[in-house]
Structure formats: C-alpha cells, structure tokens
Short mmCIF file of C-alpha atoms in Angstrom, two decimals:
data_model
loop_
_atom_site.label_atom_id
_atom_site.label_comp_id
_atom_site.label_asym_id
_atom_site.label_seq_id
_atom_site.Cartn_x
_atom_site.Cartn_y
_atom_site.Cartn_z
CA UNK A 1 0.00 0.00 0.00
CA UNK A 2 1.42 3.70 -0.93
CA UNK A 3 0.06 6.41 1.19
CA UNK A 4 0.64 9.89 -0.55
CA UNK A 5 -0.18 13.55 1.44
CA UNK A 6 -0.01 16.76 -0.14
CA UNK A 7 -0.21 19.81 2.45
CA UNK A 8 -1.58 22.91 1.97
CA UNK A 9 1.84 24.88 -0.32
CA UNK A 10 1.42 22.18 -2.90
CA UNK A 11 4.03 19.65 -1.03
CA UNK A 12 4.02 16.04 -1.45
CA UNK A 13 5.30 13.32 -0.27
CA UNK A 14 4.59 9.02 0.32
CA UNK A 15 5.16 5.96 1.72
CA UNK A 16 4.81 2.37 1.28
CA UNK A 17 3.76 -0.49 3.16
CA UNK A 18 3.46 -4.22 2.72
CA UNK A 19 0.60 -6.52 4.72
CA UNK A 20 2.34 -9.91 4.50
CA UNK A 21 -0.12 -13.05 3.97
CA UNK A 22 0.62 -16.32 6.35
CA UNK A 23 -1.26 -19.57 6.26
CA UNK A 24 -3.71 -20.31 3.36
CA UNK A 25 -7.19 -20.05 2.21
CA UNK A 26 -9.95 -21.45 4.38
CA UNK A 27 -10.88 -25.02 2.65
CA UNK A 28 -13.24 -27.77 4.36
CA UNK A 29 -12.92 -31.47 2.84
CA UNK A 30 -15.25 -33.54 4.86
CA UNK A 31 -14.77 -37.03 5.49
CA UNK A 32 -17.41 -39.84 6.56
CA UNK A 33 -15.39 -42.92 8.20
CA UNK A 34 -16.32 -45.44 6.76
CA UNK A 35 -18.16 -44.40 3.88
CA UNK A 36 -20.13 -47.14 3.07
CA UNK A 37 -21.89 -48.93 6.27
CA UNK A 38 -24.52 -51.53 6.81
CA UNK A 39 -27.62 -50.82 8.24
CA UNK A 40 -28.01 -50.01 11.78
CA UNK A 41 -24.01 -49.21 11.59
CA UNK A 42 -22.27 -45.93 12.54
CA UNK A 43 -20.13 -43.99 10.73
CA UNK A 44 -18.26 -40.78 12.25
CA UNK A 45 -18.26 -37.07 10.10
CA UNK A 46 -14.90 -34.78 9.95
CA UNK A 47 -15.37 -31.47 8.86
CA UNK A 48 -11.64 -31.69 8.51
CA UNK A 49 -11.31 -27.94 7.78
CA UNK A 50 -8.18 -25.52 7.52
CA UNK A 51 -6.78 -22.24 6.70
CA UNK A 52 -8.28 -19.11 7.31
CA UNK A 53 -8.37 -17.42 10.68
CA UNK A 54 -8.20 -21.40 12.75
CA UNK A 55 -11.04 -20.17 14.43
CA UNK A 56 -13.86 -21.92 12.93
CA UNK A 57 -17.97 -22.70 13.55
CA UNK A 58 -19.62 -25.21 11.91
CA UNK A 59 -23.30 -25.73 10.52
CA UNK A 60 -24.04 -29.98 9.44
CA UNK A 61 -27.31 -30.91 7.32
CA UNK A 62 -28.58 -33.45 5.50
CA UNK A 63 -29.97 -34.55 2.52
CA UNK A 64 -32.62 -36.60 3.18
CA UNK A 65 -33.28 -33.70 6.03
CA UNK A 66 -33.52 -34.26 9.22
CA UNK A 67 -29.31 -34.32 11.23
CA UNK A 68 -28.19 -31.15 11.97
CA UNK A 69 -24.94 -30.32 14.13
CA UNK A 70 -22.24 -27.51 15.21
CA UNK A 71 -19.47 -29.47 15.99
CA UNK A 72 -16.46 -31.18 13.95
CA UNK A 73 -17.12 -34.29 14.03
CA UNK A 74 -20.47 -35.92 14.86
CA UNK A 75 -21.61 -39.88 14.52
CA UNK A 76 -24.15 -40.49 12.52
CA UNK A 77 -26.19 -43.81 11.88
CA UNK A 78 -28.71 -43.09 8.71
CA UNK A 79 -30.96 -45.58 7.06
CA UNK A 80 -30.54 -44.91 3.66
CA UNK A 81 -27.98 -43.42 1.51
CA UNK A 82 -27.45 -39.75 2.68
CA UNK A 83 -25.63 -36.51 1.60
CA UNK A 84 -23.80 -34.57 4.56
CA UNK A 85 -23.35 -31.05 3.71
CA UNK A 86 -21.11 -28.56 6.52
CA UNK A 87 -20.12 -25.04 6.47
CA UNK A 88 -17.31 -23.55 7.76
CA UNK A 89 -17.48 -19.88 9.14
CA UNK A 90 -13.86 -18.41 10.31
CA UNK A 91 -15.48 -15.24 10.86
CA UNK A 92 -14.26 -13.66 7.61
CA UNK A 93 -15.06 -16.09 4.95
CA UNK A 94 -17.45 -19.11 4.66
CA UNK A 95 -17.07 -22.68 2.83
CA UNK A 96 -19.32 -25.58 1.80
CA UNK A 97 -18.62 -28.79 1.43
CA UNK A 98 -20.45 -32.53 1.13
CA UNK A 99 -19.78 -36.45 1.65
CA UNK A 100 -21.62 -39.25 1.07
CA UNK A 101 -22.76 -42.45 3.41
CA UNK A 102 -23.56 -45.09 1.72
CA UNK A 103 -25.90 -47.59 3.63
CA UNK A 104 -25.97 -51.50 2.43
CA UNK A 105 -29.15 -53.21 3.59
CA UNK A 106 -29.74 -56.21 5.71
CA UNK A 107 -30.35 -59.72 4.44
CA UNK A 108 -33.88 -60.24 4.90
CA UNK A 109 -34.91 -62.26 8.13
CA UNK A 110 -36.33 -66.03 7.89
CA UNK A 111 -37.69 -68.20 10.39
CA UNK A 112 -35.63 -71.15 11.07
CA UNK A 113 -37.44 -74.94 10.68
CA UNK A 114 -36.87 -78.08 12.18
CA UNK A 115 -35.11 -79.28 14.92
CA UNK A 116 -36.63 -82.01 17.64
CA UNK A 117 -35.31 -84.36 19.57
CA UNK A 118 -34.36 -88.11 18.66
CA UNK A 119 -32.62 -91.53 20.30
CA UNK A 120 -29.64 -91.95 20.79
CA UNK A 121 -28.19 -93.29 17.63
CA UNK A 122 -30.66 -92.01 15.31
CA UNK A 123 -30.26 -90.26 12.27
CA UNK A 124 -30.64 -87.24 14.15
CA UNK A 125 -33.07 -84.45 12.89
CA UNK A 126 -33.12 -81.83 9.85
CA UNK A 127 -32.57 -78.16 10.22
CA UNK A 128 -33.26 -75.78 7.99
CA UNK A 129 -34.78 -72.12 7.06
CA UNK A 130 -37.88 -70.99 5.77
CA UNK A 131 -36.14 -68.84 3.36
CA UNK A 132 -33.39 -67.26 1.51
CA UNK A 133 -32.41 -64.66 -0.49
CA UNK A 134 -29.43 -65.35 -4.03
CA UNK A 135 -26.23 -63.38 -3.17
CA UNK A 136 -26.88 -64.63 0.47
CA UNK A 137 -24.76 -66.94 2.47
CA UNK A 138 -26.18 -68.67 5.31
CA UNK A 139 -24.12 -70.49 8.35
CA UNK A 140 -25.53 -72.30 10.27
CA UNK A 141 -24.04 -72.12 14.49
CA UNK A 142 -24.74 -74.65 17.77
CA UNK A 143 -24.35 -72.93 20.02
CA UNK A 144 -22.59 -70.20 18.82
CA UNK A 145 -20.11 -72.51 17.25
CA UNK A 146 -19.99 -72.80 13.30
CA UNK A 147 -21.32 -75.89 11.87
CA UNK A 148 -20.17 -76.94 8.61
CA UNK A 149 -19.67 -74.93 5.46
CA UNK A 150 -22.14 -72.02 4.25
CA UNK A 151 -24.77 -72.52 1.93
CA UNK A 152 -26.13 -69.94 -0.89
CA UNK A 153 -29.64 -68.56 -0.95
CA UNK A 154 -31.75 -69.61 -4.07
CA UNK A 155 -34.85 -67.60 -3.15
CA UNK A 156 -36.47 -70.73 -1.88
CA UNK A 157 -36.26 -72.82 1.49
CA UNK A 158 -32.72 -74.35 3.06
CA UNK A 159 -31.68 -77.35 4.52
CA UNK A 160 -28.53 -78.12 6.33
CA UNK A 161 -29.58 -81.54 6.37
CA UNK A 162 -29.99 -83.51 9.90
CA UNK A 163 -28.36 -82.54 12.99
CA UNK A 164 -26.69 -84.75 15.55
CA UNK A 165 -25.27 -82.69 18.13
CA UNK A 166 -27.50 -81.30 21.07
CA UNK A 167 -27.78 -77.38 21.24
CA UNK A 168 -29.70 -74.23 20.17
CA UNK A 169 -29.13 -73.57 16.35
CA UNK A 170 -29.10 -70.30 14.74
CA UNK A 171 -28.16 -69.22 11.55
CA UNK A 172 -26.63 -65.77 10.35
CA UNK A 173 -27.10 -64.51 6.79
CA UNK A 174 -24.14 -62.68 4.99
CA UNK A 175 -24.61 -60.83 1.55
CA UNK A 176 -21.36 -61.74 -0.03
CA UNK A 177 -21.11 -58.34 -2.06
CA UNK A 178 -21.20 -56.01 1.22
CA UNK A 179 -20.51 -58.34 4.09
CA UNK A 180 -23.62 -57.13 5.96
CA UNK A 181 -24.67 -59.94 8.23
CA UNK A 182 -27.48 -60.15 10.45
CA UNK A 183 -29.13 -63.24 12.65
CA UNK A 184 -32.10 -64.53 11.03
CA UNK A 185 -34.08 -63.69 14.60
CA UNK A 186 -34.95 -67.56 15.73
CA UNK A 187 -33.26 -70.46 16.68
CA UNK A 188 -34.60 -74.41 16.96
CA UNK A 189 -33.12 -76.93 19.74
CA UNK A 190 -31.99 -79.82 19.39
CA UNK A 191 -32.28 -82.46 22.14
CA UNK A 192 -31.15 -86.18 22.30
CA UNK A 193 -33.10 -88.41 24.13
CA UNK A 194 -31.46 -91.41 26.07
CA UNK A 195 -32.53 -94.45 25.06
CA UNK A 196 -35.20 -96.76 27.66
CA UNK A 197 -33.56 -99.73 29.89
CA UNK A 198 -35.45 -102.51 28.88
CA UNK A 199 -35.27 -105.77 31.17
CA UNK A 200 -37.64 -108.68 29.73
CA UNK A 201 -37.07 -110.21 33.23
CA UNK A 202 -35.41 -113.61 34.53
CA UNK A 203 -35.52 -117.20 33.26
CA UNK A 204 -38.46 -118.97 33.62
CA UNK A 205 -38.45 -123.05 34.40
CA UNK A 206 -42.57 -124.26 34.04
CA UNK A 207 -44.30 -127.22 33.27
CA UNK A 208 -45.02 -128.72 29.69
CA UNK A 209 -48.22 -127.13 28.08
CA UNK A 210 -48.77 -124.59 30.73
CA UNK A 211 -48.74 -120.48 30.53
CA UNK A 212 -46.44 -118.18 32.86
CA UNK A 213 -46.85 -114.50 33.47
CA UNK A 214 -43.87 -112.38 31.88
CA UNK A 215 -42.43 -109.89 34.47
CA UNK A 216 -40.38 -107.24 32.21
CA UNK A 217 -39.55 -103.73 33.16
CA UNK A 218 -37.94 -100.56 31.71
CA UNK A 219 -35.92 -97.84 33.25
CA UNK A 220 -34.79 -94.77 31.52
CA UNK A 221 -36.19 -93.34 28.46
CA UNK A 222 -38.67 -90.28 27.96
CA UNK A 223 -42.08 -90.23 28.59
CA UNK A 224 -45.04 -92.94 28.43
CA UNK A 225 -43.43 -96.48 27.22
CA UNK A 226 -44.73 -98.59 24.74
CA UNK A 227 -44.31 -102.35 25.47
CA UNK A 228 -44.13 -105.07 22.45
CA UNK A 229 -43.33 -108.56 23.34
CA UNK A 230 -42.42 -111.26 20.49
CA UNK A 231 -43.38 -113.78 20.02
CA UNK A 232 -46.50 -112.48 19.65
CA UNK A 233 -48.09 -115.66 19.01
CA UNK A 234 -47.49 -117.03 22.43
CA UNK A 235 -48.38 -114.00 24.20
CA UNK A 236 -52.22 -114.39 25.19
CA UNK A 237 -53.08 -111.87 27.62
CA UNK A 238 -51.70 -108.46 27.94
CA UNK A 239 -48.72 -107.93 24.60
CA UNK A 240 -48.40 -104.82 25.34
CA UNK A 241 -47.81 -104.62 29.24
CA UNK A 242 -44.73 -105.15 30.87
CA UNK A 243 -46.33 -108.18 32.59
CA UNK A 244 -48.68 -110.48 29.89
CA UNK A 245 -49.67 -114.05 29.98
CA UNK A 246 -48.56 -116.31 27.64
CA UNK A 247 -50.01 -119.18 25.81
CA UNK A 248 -50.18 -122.57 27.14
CA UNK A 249 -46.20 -123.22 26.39
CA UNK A 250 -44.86 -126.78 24.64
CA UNK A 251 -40.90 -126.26 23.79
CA UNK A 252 -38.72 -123.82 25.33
CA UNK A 253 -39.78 -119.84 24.29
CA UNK A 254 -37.18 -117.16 24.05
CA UNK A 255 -39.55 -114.13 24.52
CA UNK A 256 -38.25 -110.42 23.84
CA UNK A 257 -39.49 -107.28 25.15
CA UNK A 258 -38.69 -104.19 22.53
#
C-alpha cells in the first residue's frame, strides 16, 4: 500500500507499506469414516477444515433432512444413503462442502425350521430355514459354534440336512457383495433323548403245556413307554404290558421285550 499527502503549499510526499499473507485459504474437505456402512451401523463425520483465521464454527445438514450439528465431528447412523453437507465460518469467509454415506441393507430375516429331539443313535433331525435370499450366504451355528460350510440362498427354502449334536441352532445370513450380516431372529433346539432300559425279566423253568406270566420292566427313556413282546403268538393276555400271559407253552420260548 502507498500512502501519498499533499499539504496545503502544494508539497508532497509518500510511503509504502506491505501486509504480509501467512497460512492459506480457508478449505473444508469432509470425510465420513467409513463411507459405506450396513444398516443399523455408525459412521463418524470430519469437517476436517483448515486455513483461514483457525477459528472456525460449523453448521451440518442433510440430505434426506432431518441431522443437523455444530461441531467437527459428529456420529451419525442413517438408514438410507445420505448426503452430509457442513459449512465452515472463520469469521471472515465461509465454505461448503459434502460427503456421502452409503448404507448397504440387511439380508432379509427367515424363520428357522426343524429341529426335535431323537434316540440316541438315530439319524438325528433336519434343520433348515424358511427362506433365503441369491447373493446370500447362510451359516448355520450350535451354540454359537460354526457348523459346517455355508450354503447360498436360491430364493427358496434351506436345509442343512440332519443334525446330531444337542444345542440351540441359529443361523446368520451374509450378503457376499457387502458383508452385511445379520441373525435370522430364531433359533430351533436340538435335544437327544437317552434311550429306555429294557429288562424282559429272569428265566423262567414251568411245566409242559402250561402259561407263565412275563415280568419285564424298563428304566430310563422319555415319557409314556410302549411295550411289544415277540413272540407275539405265544403271548395271550396283555402284549403290550410289561407283565402279559402267555399261551399254554410246549418247547422252550425265548420271549423279547422291545
């Protein structure tokens, strides 16, 4: 700057000065970490701004409306894809700037099917889900622990084919493009049942062409029993007790209680 002064007998005379600039323009590059996010996932906002005075204020919206903020930084969670705008006041000069969160959705929720309980030494009993979604992959967990390999969706039912091992299953989808995983929201048990104590009772020594009553018991199992004796052609009172009367008896009769 020159500053020039004349006085009143038609004098002059002038000086110069120089105002020297430090630092750089005010700028604002916002950054959403991470960028793209599942849904119900966070992400955190950075104005990330600089220059100017280093005193700054800050004004956050949205696009769909509806998050506003002052600060720097601010975690947001939206459920679909949004545009965060900020401006950046230094108290001389103002900047606008925007970043985008992407939000992935959810695999879609299915009800679990199956599951039971069985003998021991049985085939054991299917489990499976109601649904499933292509570009899904679905695991299927005992409690809480993997069991065998993923399967894909095919827009119809699943099965991971019959279970063995006693637990709670669960099953967690997984779209393969995003890796956004959720729990499909139910679980089935499995239970194995031990199997009855069956006791078709002690040796019998009777007469020729007589009948004897059978004393067998059980111990064990689950729930009401179900007796069956064989042969069932000697058996004439009672087959299914624990206790029948046989047939008048002729040659020695191995008789088995199942």
């Amino acid at each position: 700057f020159t500053l020039s002064v004349n006085d009143a007998a038609g004098c002059t005379s002038s000086d110069n000065m120089t105002i020297f600039i430090t630092g750089s323009a005010l700028s604002a590059l916002p950054t959403a970490t991470p960028s793209d996010i599942c849904l119900g996932q966070n992400s955190v906002l950075n104005a990330n701004a600089t220059g100017g005075s280093g005193t700054y204020t800050y004004s956050w919206t949205s696009v769909p409306a509806g998050f506003t903020s002052s600060s720097s930084t601010a975690t947001v969670s939206p459920v679909v894809n949004t545009v965060y705008t900020v401006t950046v006041d230094d108290g001389y000069n103002m900047v606008t700037s925007s970043v985008a969160v992407t939000v992935n959705p959810l695999p879609v929720q299915y009800g679990l099917t199956g599951g039971g309980s069985y003998c021991i030494g049985g085939p054991g009993v299917s489990v499976g889900i109601a649904g499933s979604q292509a570009g899904v992959s679905y695991q299927l967990y005992n409690n809480s622990n993997p069991v065998g390999s993923p399967i894909l969706g095919n827009g119809g039912s699943l099965s991971f084919g019959n279970q063995t091992l006693a637990g709670t299953y669960t099953v967690i989808g997984t779209r393969i493009i995003t890796g956004c995983a959720i729990d499909m929201g139910s679980s089935v048990l499995v239970a194995i049942n031990p199997l009855p104590i069956v006791n078709a009772g002690v040796d019998q020594i009777i007469p020729y062409g007589t009948s004897t009553t059978l004393n067998g018991s059980v111990s064990g199992g689950f729930g009401m029993m179900n007796y069956s004796w064989t042969p069932i052609a000697f058996i004439g009172v009672g087959p299914n007790t624990p206790s029948p009367l046989t047939t008048n008896i002729y040659s020695n009769t191995t008789f088995t209680l199942d």
